[in-house]
């Protein structure tokens, strides 16, 4: 089976699509060292075969979308570690190629989503869970533009504008997206009914309603309990397909670089998510292949 022949937008118009899970936890389970400021990008640099293996694990689990290991790859961060622009561009291209290779080897149709993580991700200090970096929309667009251009040159099926904590950064990403012809999804990280920066979700979702290239809108990298209220807010703002790929309920401690797991894991109310309009559903940090297989076997939306 080759990569999906039709568009992801077309598939969403017909029904639901299952995303993959967290790349970092799968790489850690494979014995990879994610220490240091580059996180999964360190493995992309030093052990690309492990990234390929992680993608393959998710494809075998039933994922229909594989998300690239480009989340934390930024020109400035890599320059500070001795990588010139050409080398960083090559890494961005590598991230797409590795996911594409796993997609082409899968036994079912698989799309490749190029991860465009937030500005805070390359700071490696938990800023993506706070937002409000002190940068203008124009400055944020200038940061994202070369990454988006490099990823698109490698030929992904869709861009994943993900873990966005702030409407200002969403505006910057949408500005860059409008300069391309690429389809993308836009996903905020949220808590307590607001973006991580504290902005109302209705305001955040409204930014993307009129963006024709945004094929899905929703949330990721959040507590599962925050998903349904966010989807309901999004569905009141747009008829676009919605998406959700939360964490397992753990809380990230940026000071110690550790996750604090929830006291107990409860089943995700995915049937309610589908009723609210979710068409792309998967997992983020600490959700592995077993969790994705469970999603493929559970209730699915229309």
Short mmCIF file of C-alpha atoms in Angstrom, two decimals:
data_model
loop_
_atom_site.label_atom_id
_atom_site.label_comp_id
_atom_site.label_asym_id
_atom_site.label_seq_id
_atom_site.Cartn_x
_atom_site.Cartn_y
_atom_site.Cartn_z
CA UNK A 1 0.00 0.00 0.00
CA UNK A 2 1.35 3.44 -0.91
CA UNK A 3 0.64 6.66 0.90
CA UNK A 4 -2.94 7.86 0.86
CA UNK A 5 -3.93 8.77 -2.68
CA UNK A 6 -6.70 11.22 -1.80
CA UNK A 7 -6.63 14.34 0.33
CA UNK A 8 -7.05 14.25 4.09
CA UNK A 9 -9.77 16.88 3.74
CA UNK A 10 -11.67 14.51 1.46
CA UNK A 11 -11.33 11.68 3.95
CA UNK A 12 -12.67 13.89 6.75
CA UNK A 13 -15.68 14.75 4.63
CA UNK A 14 -16.45 11.02 4.45
CA UNK A 15 -15.81 10.05 8.06
CA UNK A 16 -13.27 9.87 10.87
CA UNK A 17 -9.50 9.45 10.73
CA UNK A 18 -7.26 8.17 13.54
CA UNK A 19 -4.05 10.06 14.29
CA UNK A 20 -0.91 8.61 15.81
CA UNK A 21 0.22 9.09 19.41
CA UNK A 22 3.08 10.75 21.23
CA UNK A 23 6.45 10.48 19.52
CA UNK A 24 8.53 11.27 22.61
CA UNK A 25 7.12 8.47 24.75
CA UNK A 26 7.49 5.94 21.95
CA UNK A 27 11.12 6.94 21.36
CA UNK A 28 11.79 6.70 25.09
CA UNK A 29 10.22 3.22 25.13
CA UNK A 30 12.60 2.29 22.31
CA UNK A 31 15.53 3.26 24.52
CA UNK A 32 16.32 6.65 22.99
CA UNK A 33 17.92 9.48 24.95
CA UNK A 34 15.72 12.59 24.79
CA UNK A 35 17.70 14.66 27.28
CA UNK A 36 18.83 18.15 26.36
CA UNK A 37 17.00 21.00 24.69
CA UNK A 38 16.40 19.29 21.35
CA UNK A 39 14.11 16.54 22.75
CA UNK A 40 12.80 14.33 19.92
CA UNK A 41 14.85 16.37 17.45
CA UNK A 42 17.94 14.93 19.10
CA UNK A 43 16.86 11.46 17.99
CA UNK A 44 16.04 12.78 14.54
CA UNK A 45 19.62 14.04 14.36
CA UNK A 46 21.48 11.14 15.96
CA UNK A 47 19.31 8.04 15.46
CA UNK A 48 16.90 8.56 12.57
CA UNK A 49 16.25 4.84 12.27
CA UNK A 50 14.56 5.03 15.68
CA UNK A 51 12.24 7.75 14.46
CA UNK A 52 11.34 5.51 11.51
CA UNK A 53 10.69 2.64 13.91
CA UNK A 54 8.39 4.81 16.02
CA UNK A 55 6.37 5.82 12.97
CA UNK A 56 6.13 2.18 11.95
CA UNK A 57 4.87 1.22 15.41
CA UNK A 58 2.02 3.69 15.09
CA UNK A 59 1.17 2.63 11.55
CA UNK A 60 0.99 -0.98 12.73
CA UNK A 61 -1.26 0.16 15.59
CA UNK A 62 -3.72 1.46 13.01
CA UNK A 63 -2.84 5.16 12.81
CA UNK A 64 -3.93 6.76 9.56
CA UNK A 65 -1.81 9.88 10.03
CA UNK A 66 1.88 9.93 10.96
CA UNK A 67 3.21 13.19 12.40
CA UNK A 68 6.81 14.12 11.68
CA UNK A 69 9.59 14.58 14.24
CA UNK A 70 9.95 18.27 13.35
CA UNK A 71 8.06 19.72 16.33
CA UNK A 72 11.17 21.08 18.04
CA UNK A 73 13.36 21.75 15.00
CA UNK A 74 14.06 25.46 14.69
CA UNK A 75 16.79 27.28 12.79
CA UNK A 76 17.80 29.45 15.74
CA UNK A 77 17.92 26.60 18.25
CA UNK A 78 19.96 24.40 15.94
CA UNK A 79 22.31 27.25 15.01
CA UNK A 80 23.12 27.62 18.70
CA UNK A 81 24.20 23.97 18.64
CA UNK A 82 26.42 24.27 15.60
CA UNK A 83 24.01 23.42 12.78
CA UNK A 84 23.97 25.80 9.83
CA UNK A 85 20.76 26.55 7.93
CA UNK A 86 21.49 23.96 5.28
CA UNK A 87 21.89 21.23 7.88
CA UNK A 88 18.70 22.24 9.68
CA UNK A 89 16.77 22.28 6.42
CA UNK A 90 18.07 18.79 5.72
CA UNK A 91 16.76 17.64 9.11
CA UNK A 92 13.32 19.06 8.39
CA UNK A 93 13.32 17.22 5.07
CA UNK A 94 14.50 14.06 6.84
CA UNK A 95 11.59 14.23 9.26
CA UNK A 96 9.11 14.12 6.38
CA UNK A 97 11.01 11.41 4.52
CA UNK A 98 11.06 9.11 7.56
CA UNK A 99 7.33 9.43 8.12
CA UNK A 100 6.68 8.97 4.39
CA UNK A 101 8.72 5.78 4.35
CA UNK A 102 6.65 4.31 7.19
CA UNK A 103 3.43 5.43 5.50
CA UNK A 104 4.38 3.77 2.23
CA UNK A 105 5.11 0.50 4.02
CA UNK A 106 1.83 0.46 5.94
CA UNK A 107 -0.92 -1.97 5.11
CA UNK A 108 -3.52 0.79 4.86
CA UNK A 109 -3.72 4.35 3.60
CA UNK A 110 -1.66 6.76 5.69
CA UNK A 111 -1.20 10.51 5.45
CA UNK A 112 1.95 12.37 6.54
CA UNK A 113 1.49 15.48 8.67
CA UNK A 114 4.47 17.81 9.03
CA UNK A 115 4.59 19.04 12.61
CA UNK A 116 4.99 22.78 13.05
CA UNK A 117 5.42 23.21 16.77
CA UNK A 118 5.04 26.55 18.57
CA UNK A 119 7.83 29.03 19.21
CA UNK A 120 7.89 27.90 22.84
CA UNK A 121 8.86 24.36 21.83
CA UNK A 122 12.30 25.39 20.59
CA UNK A 123 12.94 27.25 23.85
CA UNK A 124 12.69 23.88 25.63
CA UNK A 125 11.47 25.51 28.84
CA UNK A 126 7.77 24.71 28.82
CA UNK A 127 6.86 28.02 27.18
CA UNK A 128 4.36 26.30 24.90
CA UNK A 129 2.23 25.79 28.01
CA UNK A 130 2.26 29.51 28.77
CA UNK A 131 2.46 31.46 25.50
CA UNK A 132 2.79 35.24 25.58
CA UNK A 133 6.44 35.16 24.54
CA UNK A 134 6.75 38.93 24.22
CA UNK A 135 7.01 38.72 20.42
CA UNK A 136 4.79 40.44 17.88
CA UNK A 137 2.68 38.57 15.35
CA UNK A 138 5.11 39.72 12.68
CA UNK A 139 8.11 38.37 14.61
CA UNK A 140 6.39 35.04 15.17
CA UNK A 141 5.53 34.79 11.48
CA UNK A 142 9.18 35.45 10.60
CA UNK A 143 10.18 32.62 12.94
CA UNK A 144 7.73 30.12 11.47
CA UNK A 145 8.01 30.99 7.78
CA UNK A 146 11.33 29.26 6.94
CA UNK A 147 10.33 26.11 8.84
CA UNK A 148 7.03 25.89 7.00
CA UNK A 149 8.72 26.48 3.65
CA UNK A 150 11.31 23.79 4.30
CA UNK A 151 8.73 21.25 5.45
CA UNK A 152 6.49 21.89 2.46
CA UNK A 153 9.42 21.43 0.09
CA UNK A 154 9.69 17.85 1.40
CA UNK A 155 6.15 16.98 0.29
CA UNK A 156 3.96 16.19 3.31
CA UNK A 157 0.24 15.72 2.85
CA UNK A 158 -0.74 18.32 5.43
CA UNK A 159 0.81 20.68 7.99
CA UNK A 160 0.08 20.13 11.67
CA UNK A 161 0.09 23.59 13.27
CA UNK A 162 -0.01 22.15 16.75
CA UNK A 163 0.24 22.86 20.47
CA UNK A 164 -0.43 26.55 19.87
CA UNK A 165 -0.86 28.32 23.22
CA UNK A 166 -1.86 31.79 22.10
CA UNK A 167 -4.12 33.44 19.48
CA UNK A 168 -1.24 35.75 18.53
CA UNK A 169 0.84 32.76 17.47
CA UNK A 170 -2.14 31.26 15.66
CA UNK A 171 -2.51 34.53 13.75
CA UNK A 172 1.17 34.38 12.79
CA UNK A 173 0.88 30.79 11.61
CA UNK A 174 -2.24 31.55 9.62
CA UNK A 175 -0.44 34.49 8.00
CA UNK A 176 2.35 32.17 6.85
CA UNK A 177 -0.15 29.51 5.78
CA UNK A 178 -1.99 32.00 3.59
CA UNK A 179 1.25 32.55 1.65
CA UNK A 180 1.20 28.88 0.65
CA UNK A 181 -1.36 26.58 -0.95
CA UNK A 182 -0.91 23.93 1.69
CA UNK A 183 -3.70 22.36 3.73
CA UNK A 184 -3.23 22.38 7.49
CA UNK A 185 -4.91 21.70 10.77
CA UNK A 186 -4.70 24.16 13.65
CA UNK A 187 -4.64 22.82 17.18
CA UNK A 188 -4.46 24.76 20.44
CA UNK A 189 -3.19 23.52 23.76
CA UNK A 190 -5.79 24.41 26.36
CA UNK A 191 -6.61 24.25 30.05
CA UNK A 192 -9.75 25.15 31.95
CA UNK A 193 -11.70 26.33 28.93
CA UNK A 194 -9.05 28.74 27.68
CA UNK A 195 -5.86 28.65 25.67
CA UNK A 196 -2.72 28.14 27.74
CA UNK A 197 -2.08 31.88 27.53
CA UNK A 198 -5.49 32.53 29.05
CA UNK A 199 -7.35 33.66 25.93
CA UNK A 200 -11.02 32.69 25.44
CA UNK A 201 -11.33 29.68 23.17
CA UNK A 202 -14.14 31.27 21.19
CA UNK A 203 -11.75 34.08 20.22
CA UNK A 204 -8.96 31.63 19.40
CA UNK A 205 -11.08 29.39 17.19
CA UNK A 206 -12.67 32.35 15.40
CA UNK A 207 -9.29 33.24 13.88
CA UNK A 208 -9.29 30.13 11.69
CA UNK A 209 -12.95 29.99 10.69
CA UNK A 210 -12.42 31.92 7.45
CA UNK A 211 -9.04 30.36 6.61
CA UNK A 212 -9.78 28.08 3.62
CA UNK A 213 -6.59 26.04 4.01
CA UNK A 214 -7.43 25.00 7.58
CA UNK A 215 -9.09 21.62 7.07
CA UNK A 216 -9.61 20.87 10.79
CA UNK A 217 -9.55 22.78 14.04
CA UNK A 218 -9.25 21.65 17.62
CA UNK A 219 -7.01 20.87 20.59
CA UNK A 220 -4.03 18.76 21.55
CA UNK A 221 -1.47 18.32 24.33
CA UNK A 222 -4.10 18.85 27.02
CA UNK A 223 -5.94 16.93 29.69
CA UNK A 224 -8.59 14.64 28.19
CA UNK A 225 -11.17 16.35 30.43
CA UNK A 226 -10.59 19.62 28.57
CA UNK A 227 -11.39 18.15 25.16
CA UNK A 228 -15.19 18.04 25.08
CA UNK A 229 -15.78 21.62 26.31
CA UNK A 230 -13.24 22.85 23.77
CA UNK A 231 -14.87 20.90 20.93
CA UNK A 232 -18.27 22.29 21.87
CA UNK A 233 -16.86 25.82 21.75
CA UNK A 234 -15.25 25.13 18.39
CA UNK A 235 -18.39 23.61 16.92
CA UNK A 236 -20.31 26.76 17.82
CA UNK A 237 -17.81 28.79 15.81
CA UNK A 238 -17.25 26.66 12.72
CA UNK A 239 -18.57 23.84 10.57
CA UNK A 240 -15.03 22.64 9.86
CA UNK A 241 -14.12 19.12 11.00
CA UNK A 242 -12.76 19.15 14.54
CA UNK A 243 -9.79 17.33 16.01
CA UNK A 244 -8.58 16.16 19.39
CA UNK A 245 -5.41 14.46 20.50
CA UNK A 246 -4.86 14.96 24.22
CA UNK A 247 -2.20 13.67 26.56
CA UNK A 248 -2.96 10.85 28.97
CA UNK A 249 -3.85 13.34 31.73
CA UNK A 250 -0.29 13.79 32.98
CA UNK A 251 1.09 17.25 33.80
CA UNK A 252 4.47 18.36 32.47
CA UNK A 253 6.92 19.87 34.98
CA UNK A 254 9.31 21.97 32.89
CA UNK A 255 11.60 22.65 35.86
CA UNK A 256 12.39 18.97 36.37
CA UNK A 257 11.67 17.73 32.87
CA UNK A 258 9.25 15.10 34.15
CA UNK A 259 5.63 14.13 33.80
CA UNK A 260 3.33 13.82 36.81
CA UNK A 261 0.76 11.15 35.96
CA UNK A 262 -2.89 11.41 36.99
CA UNK A 263 -4.07 9.58 40.09
CA UNK A 264 -6.17 7.32 37.87
CA UNK A 265 -6.73 6.85 34.17
CA UNK A 266 -10.32 6.99 32.98
CA UNK A 267 -11.61 5.95 29.55
CA UNK A 268 -11.85 8.75 27.03
CA UNK A 269 -15.44 9.75 26.12
CA UNK A 270 -14.64 9.53 22.43
CA UNK A 271 -18.25 8.91 21.44
CA UNK A 272 -19.10 12.34 22.86
CA UNK A 273 -16.13 13.86 21.02
CA UNK A 274 -17.39 12.45 17.75
CA UNK A 275 -20.89 13.76 18.43
CA UNK A 276 -19.39 17.19 19.02
CA UNK A 277 -17.80 17.11 15.56
CA UNK A 278 -14.40 15.47 16.05
CA UNK A 279 -13.18 13.77 12.88
CA UNK A 280 -9.46 13.56 13.65
CA UNK A 281 -8.76 11.81 16.94
CA UNK A 282 -5.48 10.50 18.34
CA UNK A 283 -3.08 10.93 21.21
CA UNK A 284 -0.31 13.28 22.23
CA UNK A 285 2.34 12.89 24.94
CA UNK A 286 2.34 9.57 26.83
CA UNK A 287 -0.26 7.99 24.54
CA UNK A 288 1.43 5.07 22.80
CA UNK A 289 0.56 2.54 20.09
CA UNK A 290 -1.72 0.56 22.40
CA UNK A 291 -3.82 3.67 22.95
CA UNK A 292 -4.09 4.24 19.22
CA UNK A 293 -5.18 0.66 18.62
CA UNK A 294 -7.86 1.18 21.25
CA UNK A 295 -9.10 4.22 19.33
CA UNK A 296 -9.35 2.22 16.13
CA UNK A 297 -11.46 -0.39 17.89
CA UNK A 298 -13.71 2.00 19.79
CA UNK A 299 -16.82 3.87 18.65
CA UNK A 300 -16.24 6.02 15.58
CA UNK A 301 -18.05 9.08 14.34
CA UNK A 302 -19.99 9.43 11.15
#
